[in-house]
Tab-separated table of C-alpha atoms in Angstrom:
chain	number	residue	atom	x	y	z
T	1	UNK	CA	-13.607	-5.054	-1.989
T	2	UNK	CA	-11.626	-3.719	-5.273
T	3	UNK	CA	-13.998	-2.796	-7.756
T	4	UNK	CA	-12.956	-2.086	-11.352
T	5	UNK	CA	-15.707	-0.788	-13.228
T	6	UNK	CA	-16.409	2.943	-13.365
T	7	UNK	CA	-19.129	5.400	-13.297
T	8	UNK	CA	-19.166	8.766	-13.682
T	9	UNK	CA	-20.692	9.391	-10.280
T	10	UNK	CA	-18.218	7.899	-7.956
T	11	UNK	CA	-14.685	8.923	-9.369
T	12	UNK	CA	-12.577	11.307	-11.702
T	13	UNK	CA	-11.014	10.043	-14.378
T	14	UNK	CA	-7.249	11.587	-14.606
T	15	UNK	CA	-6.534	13.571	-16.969
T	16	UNK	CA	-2.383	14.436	-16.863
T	17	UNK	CA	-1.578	14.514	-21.110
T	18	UNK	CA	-0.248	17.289	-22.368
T	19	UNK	CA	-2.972	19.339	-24.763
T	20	UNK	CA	-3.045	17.869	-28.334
T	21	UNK	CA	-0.276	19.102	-30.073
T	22	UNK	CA	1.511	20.128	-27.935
T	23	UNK	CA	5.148	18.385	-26.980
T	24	UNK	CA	6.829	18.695	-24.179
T	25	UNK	CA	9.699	18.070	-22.303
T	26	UNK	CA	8.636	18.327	-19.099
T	27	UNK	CA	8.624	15.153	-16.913
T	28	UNK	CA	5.096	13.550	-16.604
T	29	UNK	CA	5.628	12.144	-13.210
T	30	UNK	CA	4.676	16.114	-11.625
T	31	UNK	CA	1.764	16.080	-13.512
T	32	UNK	CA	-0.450	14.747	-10.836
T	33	UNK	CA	-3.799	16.709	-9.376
T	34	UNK	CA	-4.098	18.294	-6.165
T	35	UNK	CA	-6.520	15.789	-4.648
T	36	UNK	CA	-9.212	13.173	-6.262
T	37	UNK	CA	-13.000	13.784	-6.221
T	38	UNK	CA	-14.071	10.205	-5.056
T	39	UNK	CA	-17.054	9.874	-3.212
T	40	UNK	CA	-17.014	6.390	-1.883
T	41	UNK	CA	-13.213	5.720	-0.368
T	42	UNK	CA	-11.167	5.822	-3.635
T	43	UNK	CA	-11.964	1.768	-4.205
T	44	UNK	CA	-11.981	1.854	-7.774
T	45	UNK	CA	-8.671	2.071	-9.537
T	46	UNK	CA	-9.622	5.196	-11.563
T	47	UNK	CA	-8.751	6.817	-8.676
T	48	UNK	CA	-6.925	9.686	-9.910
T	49	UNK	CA	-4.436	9.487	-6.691
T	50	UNK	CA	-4.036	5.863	-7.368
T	51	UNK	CA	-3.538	5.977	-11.232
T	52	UNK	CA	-0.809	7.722	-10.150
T	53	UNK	CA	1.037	5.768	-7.544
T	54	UNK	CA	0.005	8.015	-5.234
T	55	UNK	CA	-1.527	8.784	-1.348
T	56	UNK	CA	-4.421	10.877	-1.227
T	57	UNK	CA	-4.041	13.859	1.128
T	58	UNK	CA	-6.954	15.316	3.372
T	59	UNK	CA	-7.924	17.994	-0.005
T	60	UNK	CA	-9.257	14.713	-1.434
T	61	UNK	CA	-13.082	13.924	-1.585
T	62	UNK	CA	-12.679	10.279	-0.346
T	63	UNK	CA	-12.176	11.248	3.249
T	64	UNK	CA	-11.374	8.722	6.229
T	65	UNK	CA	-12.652	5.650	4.330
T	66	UNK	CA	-10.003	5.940	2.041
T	67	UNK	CA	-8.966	2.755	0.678
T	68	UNK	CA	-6.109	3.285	-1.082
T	69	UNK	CA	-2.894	1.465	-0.724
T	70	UNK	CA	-0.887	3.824	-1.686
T	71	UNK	CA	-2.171	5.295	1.640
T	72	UNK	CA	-0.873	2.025	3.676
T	73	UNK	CA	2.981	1.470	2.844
T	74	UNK	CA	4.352	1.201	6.379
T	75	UNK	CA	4.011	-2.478	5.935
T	76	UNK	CA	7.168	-1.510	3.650
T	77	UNK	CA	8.521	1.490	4.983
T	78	UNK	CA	7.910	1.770	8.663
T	79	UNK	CA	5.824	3.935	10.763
T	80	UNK	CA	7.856	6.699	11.590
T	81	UNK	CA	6.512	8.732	9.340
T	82	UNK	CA	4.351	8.075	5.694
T	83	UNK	CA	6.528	7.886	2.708
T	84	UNK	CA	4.925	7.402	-0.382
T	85	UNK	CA	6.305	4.772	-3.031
T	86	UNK	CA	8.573	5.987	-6.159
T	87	UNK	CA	6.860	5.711	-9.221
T	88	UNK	CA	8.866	1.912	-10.604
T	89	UNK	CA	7.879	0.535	-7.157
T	90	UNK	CA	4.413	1.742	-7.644
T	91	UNK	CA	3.839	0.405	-11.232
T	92	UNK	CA	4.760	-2.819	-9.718
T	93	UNK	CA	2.688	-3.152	-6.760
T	94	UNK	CA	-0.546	-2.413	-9.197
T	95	UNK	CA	0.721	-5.566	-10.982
T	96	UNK	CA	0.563	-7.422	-8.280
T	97	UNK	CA	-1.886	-6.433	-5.545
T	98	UNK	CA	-5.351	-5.290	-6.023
T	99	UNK	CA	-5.901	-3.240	-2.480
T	100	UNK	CA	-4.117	-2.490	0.825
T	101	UNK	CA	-5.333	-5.884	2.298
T	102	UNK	CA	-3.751	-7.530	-0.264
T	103	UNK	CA	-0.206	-6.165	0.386
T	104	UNK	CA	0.546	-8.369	3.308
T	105	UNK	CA	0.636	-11.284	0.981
T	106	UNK	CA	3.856	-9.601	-0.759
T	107	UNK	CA	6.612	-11.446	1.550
T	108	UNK	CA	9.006	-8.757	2.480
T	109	UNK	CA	12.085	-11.159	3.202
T	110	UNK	CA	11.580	-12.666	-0.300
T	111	UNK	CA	11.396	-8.685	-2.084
T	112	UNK	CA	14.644	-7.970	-0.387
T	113	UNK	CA	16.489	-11.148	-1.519
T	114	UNK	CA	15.172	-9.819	-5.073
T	115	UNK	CA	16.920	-6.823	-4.642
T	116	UNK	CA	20.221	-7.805	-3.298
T	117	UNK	CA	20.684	-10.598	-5.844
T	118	UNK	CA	20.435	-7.381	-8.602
T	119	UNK	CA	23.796	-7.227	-10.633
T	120	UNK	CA	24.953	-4.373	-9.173
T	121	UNK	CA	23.975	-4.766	-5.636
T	122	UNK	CA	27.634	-4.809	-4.501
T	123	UNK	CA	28.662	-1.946	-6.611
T	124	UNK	CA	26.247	0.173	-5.311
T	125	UNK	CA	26.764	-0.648	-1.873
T	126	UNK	CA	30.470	0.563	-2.823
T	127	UNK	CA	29.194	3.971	-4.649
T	128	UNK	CA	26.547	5.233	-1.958
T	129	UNK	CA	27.755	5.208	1.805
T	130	UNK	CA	24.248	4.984	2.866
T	131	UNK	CA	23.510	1.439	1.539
T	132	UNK	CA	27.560	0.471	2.183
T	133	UNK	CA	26.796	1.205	5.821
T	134	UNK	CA	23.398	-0.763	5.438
T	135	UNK	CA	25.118	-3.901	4.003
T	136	UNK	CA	27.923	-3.923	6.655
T	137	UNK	CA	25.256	-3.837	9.506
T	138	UNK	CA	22.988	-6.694	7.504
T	139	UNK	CA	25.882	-9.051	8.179
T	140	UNK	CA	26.022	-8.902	11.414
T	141	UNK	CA	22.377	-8.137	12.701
T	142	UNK	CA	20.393	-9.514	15.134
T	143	UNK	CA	17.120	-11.023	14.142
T	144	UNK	CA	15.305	-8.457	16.574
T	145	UNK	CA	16.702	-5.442	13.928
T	146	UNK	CA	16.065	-7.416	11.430
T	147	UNK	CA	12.465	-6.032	10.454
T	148	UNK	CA	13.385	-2.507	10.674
T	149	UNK	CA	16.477	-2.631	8.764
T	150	UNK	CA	14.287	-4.729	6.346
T	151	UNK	CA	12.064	-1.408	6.158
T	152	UNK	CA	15.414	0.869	6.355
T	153	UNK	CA	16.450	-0.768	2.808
T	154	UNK	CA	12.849	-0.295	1.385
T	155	UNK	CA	12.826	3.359	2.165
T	156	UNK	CA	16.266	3.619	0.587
T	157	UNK	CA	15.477	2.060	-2.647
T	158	UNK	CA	11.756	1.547	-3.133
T	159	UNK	CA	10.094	5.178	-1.718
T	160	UNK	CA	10.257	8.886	-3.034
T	161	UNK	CA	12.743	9.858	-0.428
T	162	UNK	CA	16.155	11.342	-2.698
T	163	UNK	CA	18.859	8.670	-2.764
T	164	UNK	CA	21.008	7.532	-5.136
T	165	UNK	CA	20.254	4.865	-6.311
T	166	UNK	CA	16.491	2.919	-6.530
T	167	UNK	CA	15.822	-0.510	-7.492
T	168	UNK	CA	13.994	-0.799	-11.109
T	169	UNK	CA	11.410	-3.353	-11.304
T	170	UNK	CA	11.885	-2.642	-15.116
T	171	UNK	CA	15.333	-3.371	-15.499
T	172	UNK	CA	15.667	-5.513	-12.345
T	173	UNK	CA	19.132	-3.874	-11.187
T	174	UNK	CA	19.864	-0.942	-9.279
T	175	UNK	CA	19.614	2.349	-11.042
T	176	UNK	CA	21.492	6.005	-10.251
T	177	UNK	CA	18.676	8.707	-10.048
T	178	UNK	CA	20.150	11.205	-12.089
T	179	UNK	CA	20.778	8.734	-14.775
T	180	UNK	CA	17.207	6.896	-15.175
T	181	UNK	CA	14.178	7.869	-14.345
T	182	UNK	CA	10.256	5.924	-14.650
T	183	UNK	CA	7.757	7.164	-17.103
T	184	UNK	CA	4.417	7.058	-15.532
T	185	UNK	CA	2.368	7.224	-18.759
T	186	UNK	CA	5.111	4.746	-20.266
T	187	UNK	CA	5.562	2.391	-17.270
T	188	UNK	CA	9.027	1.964	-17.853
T	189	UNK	CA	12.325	2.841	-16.583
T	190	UNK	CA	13.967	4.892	-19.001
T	191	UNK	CA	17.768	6.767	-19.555
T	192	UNK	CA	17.554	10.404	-18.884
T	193	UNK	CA	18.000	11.399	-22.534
T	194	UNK	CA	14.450	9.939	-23.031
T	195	UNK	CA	11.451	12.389	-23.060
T	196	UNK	CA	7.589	11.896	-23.373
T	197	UNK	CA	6.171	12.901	-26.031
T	198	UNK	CA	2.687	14.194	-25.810
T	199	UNK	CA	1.649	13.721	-29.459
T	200	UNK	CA	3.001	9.661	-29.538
T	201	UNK	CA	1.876	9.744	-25.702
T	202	UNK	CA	5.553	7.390	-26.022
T	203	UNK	CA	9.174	8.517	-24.711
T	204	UNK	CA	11.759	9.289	-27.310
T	205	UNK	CA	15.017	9.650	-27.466
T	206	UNK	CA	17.174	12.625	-27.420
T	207	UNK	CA	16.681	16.099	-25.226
T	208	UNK	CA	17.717	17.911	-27.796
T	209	UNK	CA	16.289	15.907	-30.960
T	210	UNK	CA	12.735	15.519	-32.447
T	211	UNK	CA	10.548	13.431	-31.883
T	212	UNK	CA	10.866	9.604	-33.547
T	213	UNK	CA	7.260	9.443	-34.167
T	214	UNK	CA	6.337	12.212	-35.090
T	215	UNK	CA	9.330	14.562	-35.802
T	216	UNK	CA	7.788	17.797	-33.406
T	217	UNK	CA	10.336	19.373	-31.385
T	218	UNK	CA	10.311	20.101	-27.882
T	219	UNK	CA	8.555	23.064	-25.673
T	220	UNK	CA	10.704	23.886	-22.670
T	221	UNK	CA	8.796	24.787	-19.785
């Protein structure tokens, strides 16, 4: 059972800002702690691995009763080996599922109808040879392959793994990875020129401009 409420004796609250002040350009989303300190199988969302769309490892304090989903993607991705989710994918599944039971109920065949119908499905398919090859197969495969190329697509698109391109929940199209990237403080899918801002705790725009909100300038590090 999910459990929402919190108490300071069963997990650690994250704590990834930047110190007050202080602005930086540095990307949020490597920002996350070694391992949690949960006590009773990470199944409260203040999780620290879990607030941040994360797996825990075996450093964590939660141990084999580890509950959470991030943990139990293979429905998605396969078992061949554990990927974890990138960080739009994760934002969504929060959104919609409250534990790993609950991610069965996401219809897989439905998700990947989302994605293809994106605007620039084909045009991606044309760009990266990797999902061109992908496409060409999906045409003509059997309904035996059809799960794990299912899965195949998923890993492509929806997991950590470098590609690309990833599908953006945000923007719901297909987005080139050195072009946009999702804000895990922000929750949003955002052009590379954007930066978080640790004072506004909001992305801005401009590398090489202050901040909008509060006019500080950045600290490269």
């Amino acid at each position: 059972m999910w459990i929402d409420d919190y108490s300071d004796d069963d997990d650690e609250e994250q704590n990834t800002g930047p110190k007050s002040g202080q602005i930086t350009e540095k990307n949020p989303n490597y920002e996350k702690k070694d391992k949690c300190k949960c006590s009773k199988g990470c199944t409260k969302r203040t999780c620290a691995c879990f607030k941040f769309g994360s797996g825990c490892n075996p450093s964590c304090g939660c141990g084999p009763s580890c509950q959470n989903m991030f943990n139990h993607l293979e429905y998605f991705f396969g078992n061949e080996k554990k990927y974890s989710a990138n960080p739009c994918f994760s934002n969504w599944l929060v959104e919609n599922v409250k534990n790993a039971d609950e991610l069965k109920q996401i219809d897989r065949n439905q998700l990947q109808e989302r994605i293809m119908k994106a605007a620039c499905y084909s045009d991606a398919c044309g760009y990266d040879d990797k999902l061109g090859k992908w496409a060409k197969k999906w045409k003509k495969i059997s309904n035996d392959e059809k799960l794990d190329h299912i899965q195949k697509f998923f890993r492509m698109l929806l997991s950590s793994k470098d590609s690309s391109y990833y599908y953006s929940f945000c923007r719901e199209d297909f987005e080139q990875e050195d072009c946009t990237w999702h804000c895990v403080k922000c929750q949003e899918c955002n052009d590379w020129r954007e930066w978080h801002c640790g004072e506004c705790k909001k992305c801005t725009y401009g590398i090489t401009l202050p901040c909008n909100g509060c006019g500080g300038g950045i600290i490269f590090c």
